[in-house]
CSV table of C-alpha atoms in Angstrom, one decimal:
chain,number,residue,atom,x,y,z
A,1,UNK,CA,67.9,97.1,89.7
A,2,UNK,CA,65.5,96.6,86.8
A,3,UNK,CA,65.7,98.7,83.6
A,4,UNK,CA,64.6,102.3,83.7
A,5,UNK,CA,61.1,102.7,82.3
A,6,UNK,CA,61.5,106.4,82.0
A,7,UNK,CA,64.7,107.9,80.6
A,8,UNK,CA,65.4,111.6,80.2
A,9,UNK,CA,68.8,112.6,78.9
A,10,UNK,CA,70.1,116.2,78.5
A,11,UNK,CA,66.6,117.3,77.6
A,12,UNK,CA,66.0,120.8,76.2
A,13,UNK,CA,62.5,122.3,75.6
A,14,UNK,CA,62.1,125.6,73.9
A,15,UNK,CA,59.1,127.8,73.1
A,16,UNK,CA,60.5,130.2,70.4
A,17,UNK,CA,63.3,132.1,72.0
A,18,UNK,CA,62.4,131.0,75.6
A,19,UNK,CA,64.1,127.9,77.0
A,20,UNK,CA,61.8,126.1,79.5
A,21,UNK,CA,64.0,123.1,80.2
A,22,UNK,CA,67.8,122.9,79.8
A,23,UNK,CA,70.1,119.9,80.1
A,24,UNK,CA,67.7,117.9,82.3
A,25,UNK,CA,68.5,114.2,82.9
A,26,UNK,CA,66.9,111.6,85.2
A,27,UNK,CA,65.6,108.0,85.1
A,28,UNK,CA,62.8,106.2,86.9
A,29,UNK,CA,62.6,102.4,87.4
A,30,UNK,CA,59.7,100.1,88.0
A,31,UNK,CA,58.5,100.0,91.6
A,32,UNK,CA,59.8,103.6,92.2
A,33,UNK,CA,58.2,107.0,92.8
A,34,UNK,CA,60.4,109.8,91.5
A,35,UNK,CA,59.4,113.3,92.6
A,36,UNK,CA,60.0,116.0,90.1
A,37,UNK,CA,59.9,119.1,92.3
A,38,UNK,CA,60.0,122.8,91.8
A,39,UNK,CA,57.9,126.0,91.7
A,40,UNK,CA,55.3,126.7,89.1
A,41,UNK,CA,57.1,127.6,85.9
A,42,UNK,CA,60.2,125.5,86.7
A,43,UNK,CA,59.8,123.3,83.6
A,44,UNK,CA,58.0,120.3,85.2
A,45,UNK,CA,55.0,120.2,82.9
A,46,UNK,CA,57.0,120.8,79.8
A,47,UNK,CA,59.2,117.9,80.7
A,48,UNK,CA,56.3,115.5,81.3
A,49,UNK,CA,54.6,116.5,78.1
A,50,UNK,CA,57.6,115.3,76.2
A,51,UNK,CA,57.1,111.9,77.7
A,52,UNK,CA,53.6,111.7,76.2
A,53,UNK,CA,54.8,113.0,72.8
A,54,UNK,CA,52.9,116.2,73.2
A,55,UNK,CA,56.1,118.3,72.8
A,56,UNK,CA,59.1,117.5,70.7
A,57,UNK,CA,62.4,118.1,72.4
A,58,UNK,CA,64.6,120.8,71.0
A,59,UNK,CA,67.6,118.6,72.0
A,60,UNK,CA,68.3,115.6,74.1
A,61,UNK,CA,66.4,112.3,74.4
A,62,UNK,CA,63.4,110.9,76.2
A,63,UNK,CA,62.1,107.3,76.3
A,64,UNK,CA,59.2,105.4,77.8
A,65,UNK,CA,59.8,101.7,78.2
A,66,UNK,CA,62.6,102.1,75.6
A,67,UNK,CA,60.3,103.8,73.0
A,68,UNK,CA,60.6,107.3,71.6
A,69,UNK,CA,57.3,109.2,72.2
A,70,UNK,CA,57.7,111.1,69.0
A,71,UNK,CA,58.3,108.1,66.7
A,72,UNK,CA,56.3,105.5,68.6
A,73,UNK,CA,53.6,107.5,70.2
A,74,UNK,CA,50.9,104.8,70.0
A,75,UNK,CA,53.1,102.2,71.7
A,76,UNK,CA,54.1,104.7,74.4
A,77,UNK,CA,50.5,105.7,75.2
A,78,UNK,CA,49.7,102.0,75.7
A,79,UNK,CA,52.4,101.9,78.5
A,80,UNK,CA,51.7,105.4,79.9
A,81,UNK,CA,49.0,106.9,82.1
A,82,UNK,CA,48.9,110.6,82.8
A,83,UNK,CA,47.0,112.4,85.5
A,84,UNK,CA,46.9,116.2,85.4
A,85,UNK,CA,45.0,118.7,87.6
A,86,UNK,CA,41.7,119.9,86.1
A,87,UNK,CA,41.7,117.6,83.1
A,88,UNK,CA,38.4,118.2,81.2
A,89,UNK,CA,35.9,115.4,81.1
A,90,UNK,CA,32.7,115.1,79.0
A,91,UNK,CA,30.1,117.0,81.0
A,92,UNK,CA,27.1,115.3,79.5
A,93,UNK,CA,28.3,111.7,80.1
A,94,UNK,CA,28.1,109.8,83.3
A,95,UNK,CA,31.5,108.7,84.8
A,96,UNK,CA,30.8,105.2,83.7
A,97,UNK,CA,30.1,106.2,80.1
A,98,UNK,CA,33.3,108.3,80.1
A,99,UNK,CA,35.4,105.3,81.3
A,100,UNK,CA,33.8,103.1,78.6
A,101,UNK,CA,34.7,105.7,76.0
A,102,UNK,CA,38.3,106.0,77.1
A,103,UNK,CA,38.7,102.3,77.7
A,104,UNK,CA,37.5,101.5,74.2
A,105,UNK,CA,40.8,102.8,72.8
A,106,UNK,CA,42.7,100.0,74.5
A,107,UNK,CA,40.7,96.9,73.3
A,108,UNK,CA,40.6,95.5,76.8
A,109,UNK,CA,39.3,92.0,77.2
A,110,UNK,CA,36.9,92.8,80.1
A,111,UNK,CA,36.3,96.6,80.1
A,112,UNK,CA,33.2,96.3,82.3
A,113,UNK,CA,35.1,94.3,84.9
A,114,UNK,CA,38.0,96.8,84.9
A,115,UNK,CA,35.5,99.7,85.4
A,116,UNK,CA,33.9,97.8,88.3
A,117,UNK,CA,37.3,97.1,89.9
A,118,UNK,CA,38.2,100.8,89.7
A,119,UNK,CA,34.8,101.9,90.9
A,120,UNK,CA,35.5,100.0,94.2
A,121,UNK,CA,39.2,100.7,94.3
A,122,UNK,CA,38.8,104.5,93.9
A,123,UNK,CA,35.6,104.7,95.9
A,124,UNK,CA,33.4,106.0,93.1
A,125,UNK,CA,29.7,105.2,94.0
A,126,UNK,CA,28.7,108.2,91.8
A,127,UNK,CA,29.7,106.7,88.4
A,128,UNK,CA,26.2,106.7,87.1
A,129,UNK,CA,25.7,110.4,87.7
A,130,UNK,CA,26.5,113.0,85.1
A,131,UNK,CA,30.0,114.4,85.3
A,132,UNK,CA,28.5,118.0,85.1
A,133,UNK,CA,27.3,117.5,88.6
A,134,UNK,CA,30.6,116.2,90.1
A,135,UNK,CA,32.7,118.0,92.6
A,136,UNK,CA,36.4,118.6,91.9
A,137,UNK,CA,37.4,115.5,93.9
A,138,UNK,CA,34.9,113.3,92.1
A,139,UNK,CA,36.2,114.5,88.8
A,140,UNK,CA,39.8,113.8,89.7
A,141,UNK,CA,38.9,110.3,90.8
A,142,UNK,CA,37.4,109.6,87.4
A,143,UNK,CA,40.5,111.2,85.8
A,144,UNK,CA,42.7,108.9,87.8
A,145,UNK,CA,40.6,105.9,86.7
A,146,UNK,CA,40.8,107.1,83.0
A,147,UNK,CA,44.6,107.2,83.3
A,148,UNK,CA,45.0,103.7,84.7
A,149,UNK,CA,42.1,101.9,83.0
A,150,UNK,CA,44.6,100.0,80.8
A,151,UNK,CA,46.9,99.2,83.7
A,152,UNK,CA,50.0,101.2,82.5
A,153,UNK,CA,53.4,100.4,83.9
A,154,UNK,CA,54.5,104.0,83.6
A,155,UNK,CA,52.4,106.7,85.4
A,156,UNK,CA,52.9,110.5,85.4
A,157,UNK,CA,51.1,112.7,87.8
A,158,UNK,CA,51.4,116.5,87.3
A,159,UNK,CA,50.0,118.6,90.1
A,160,UNK,CA,47.3,116.0,90.5
A,161,UNK,CA,46.1,117.2,94.0
A,162,UNK,CA,45.5,120.9,93.0
A,163,UNK,CA,42.1,122.0,94.2
A,164,UNK,CA,41.4,118.8,96.1
A,165,UNK,CA,40.1,118.6,99.7
A,166,UNK,CA,41.9,116.8,102.4
A,167,UNK,CA,40.2,113.4,101.9
A,168,UNK,CA,40.6,113.5,98.1
A,169,UNK,CA,44.3,114.5,98.4
A,170,UNK,CA,44.9,111.6,100.8
A,171,UNK,CA,43.3,109.3,98.3
A,172,UNK,CA,45.7,110.4,95.6
A,173,UNK,CA,48.7,109.9,97.8
A,174,UNK,CA,47.5,106.4,98.7
A,175,UNK,CA,46.9,105.6,95.1
A,176,UNK,CA,50.5,106.7,94.2
A,177,UNK,CA,51.9,104.3,96.8
A,178,UNK,CA,49.7,101.5,95.5
A,179,UNK,CA,51.0,102.0,91.9
A,180,UNK,CA,54.6,101.8,93.2
A,181,UNK,CA,53.7,98.6,95.1
A,182,UNK,CA,52.4,96.9,91.9
A,183,UNK,CA,55.7,97.7,90.1
A,184,UNK,CA,54.9,100.8,88.1
A,185,UNK,CA,57.4,103.6,87.4
A,186,UNK,CA,55.8,106.8,88.8
A,187,UNK,CA,56.8,110.4,88.3
A,188,UNK,CA,55.1,112.6,90.8
A,189,UNK,CA,55.4,116.2,89.8
A,190,UNK,CA,54.4,118.8,92.4
A,191,UNK,CA,55.3,122.1,94.1
A,192,UNK,CA,53.9,120.7,97.4
A,193,UNK,CA,57.1,119.5,99.1
A,194,UNK,CA,55.2,117.7,102.0
A,195,UNK,CA,53.5,115.4,99.6
A,196,UNK,CA,56.7,114.5,97.9
A,197,UNK,CA,58.4,113.9,101.2
A,198,UNK,CA,55.7,111.3,102.0
A,199,UNK,CA,55.5,109.3,98.8
A,200,UNK,CA,58.7,109.7,96.8
A,201,UNK,CA,61.6,107.3,96.9
A,202,UNK,CA,63.9,109.8,95.1
A,203,UNK,CA,63.5,113.4,94.1
A,204,UNK,CA,64.9,115.7,91.5
A,205,UNK,CA,64.6,119.4,92.3
A,206,UNK,CA,64.5,121.7,89.3
A,207,UNK,CA,64.5,125.4,89.1
A,208,UNK,CA,64.6,127.5,86.0
A,209,UNK,CA,64.4,124.4,83.9
A,210,UNK,CA,67.7,123.0,85.3
A,211,UNK,CA,68.3,120.1,87.7
A,212,UNK,CA,69.4,121.7,91.1
A,213,UNK,CA,69.8,118.4,93.1
A,214,UNK,CA,68.8,114.8,93.1
A,215,UNK,CA,68.7,112.1,95.7
A,216,UNK,CA,66.5,110.4,98.3
A,217,UNK,CA,64.7,112.7,100.7
A,218,UNK,CA,67.1,111.6,103.5
A,219,UNK,CA,70.1,112.5,101.3
A,220,UNK,CA,68.9,116.0,100.5
A,221,UNK,CA,68.1,116.7,104.1
A,222,UNK,CA,71.6,115.6,105.1
A,223,UNK,CA,73.1,117.6,102.3
A,224,UNK,CA,71.5,120.8,103.6
A,225,UNK,CA,70.9,120.2,107.3
A,226,UNK,CA,67.3,121.1,106.7
A,227,UNK,CA,64.5,119.6,108.8
A,228,UNK,CA,62.1,119.1,105.9
A,229,UNK,CA,62.1,118.9,102.1
A,230,UNK,CA,60.7,122.4,101.6
A,231,UNK,CA,63.5,124.0,103.5
A,232,UNK,CA,66.0,121.8,101.7
A,233,UNK,CA,64.6,122.9,98.4
A,234,UNK,CA,64.9,126.6,99.3
A,235,UNK,CA,68.5,126.1,100.4
A,236,UNK,CA,69.5,124.1,97.3
A,237,UNK,CA,67.8,126.6,94.9
A,238,UNK,CA,69.5,129.5,96.7
A,239,UNK,CA,72.9,127.8,96.3
A,240,UNK,CA,72.3,127.2,92.6
A,241,UNK,CA,71.4,130.8,92.0
A,242,UNK,CA,74.5,132.0,93.9
A,243,UNK,CA,76.7,129.8,91.7
A,244,UNK,CA,75.1,131.2,88.5
A,245,UNK,CA,75.7,134.9,89.5
A,246,UNK,CA,79.2,134.3,90.9
A,247,UNK,CA,81.9,135.9,88.5
């Protein structure tokens, strides 16, 4: 298998006295979708923000394409695209103007061509309308285009389907599969287990900032005897909590 483009080793993230992530380790290779699964507050977003260099680890190591996001943030951001739910966009700009603005940071040889490609690929006939008039789904499509305008080989999606209608949600899932097919390493972070069951090659289940279990969906279902990933998650999280309170 090719080298891991995302490496997380014994990561700890703290906010003052509170530990949000503790001893978390996983890796993601090119051409793979890795689901980082757990309830809200499990430590998913804190983990992903360390990959972008937005949070410094209290302990442990993270790397994107072999680079440390704290020491080499500019290099990491050229390889990384990040899609989060409800990311603010400039309300007074059109979608096209916003993509020109974000794309200018990457010195792309044919920015207009890239925007035209994404306009067709992500079905965005509204790009010349002001963002202030966009629906949630329209905003998220522009947000996705912003994240991949520089064709990153590492992509992180954090609760990217929150608030989307059925059609827009389906579009995000198809987009994730397409990124895997072009060889990107994708982390898909969500609390919606049915989405992860559909698109993820492997999953890591975290609860309370700790890794509860890791494997393919099939492996986790076999491990628990559950009929779907949501039930497998509940069983694995329950086992972990029982072990922690056992004397």
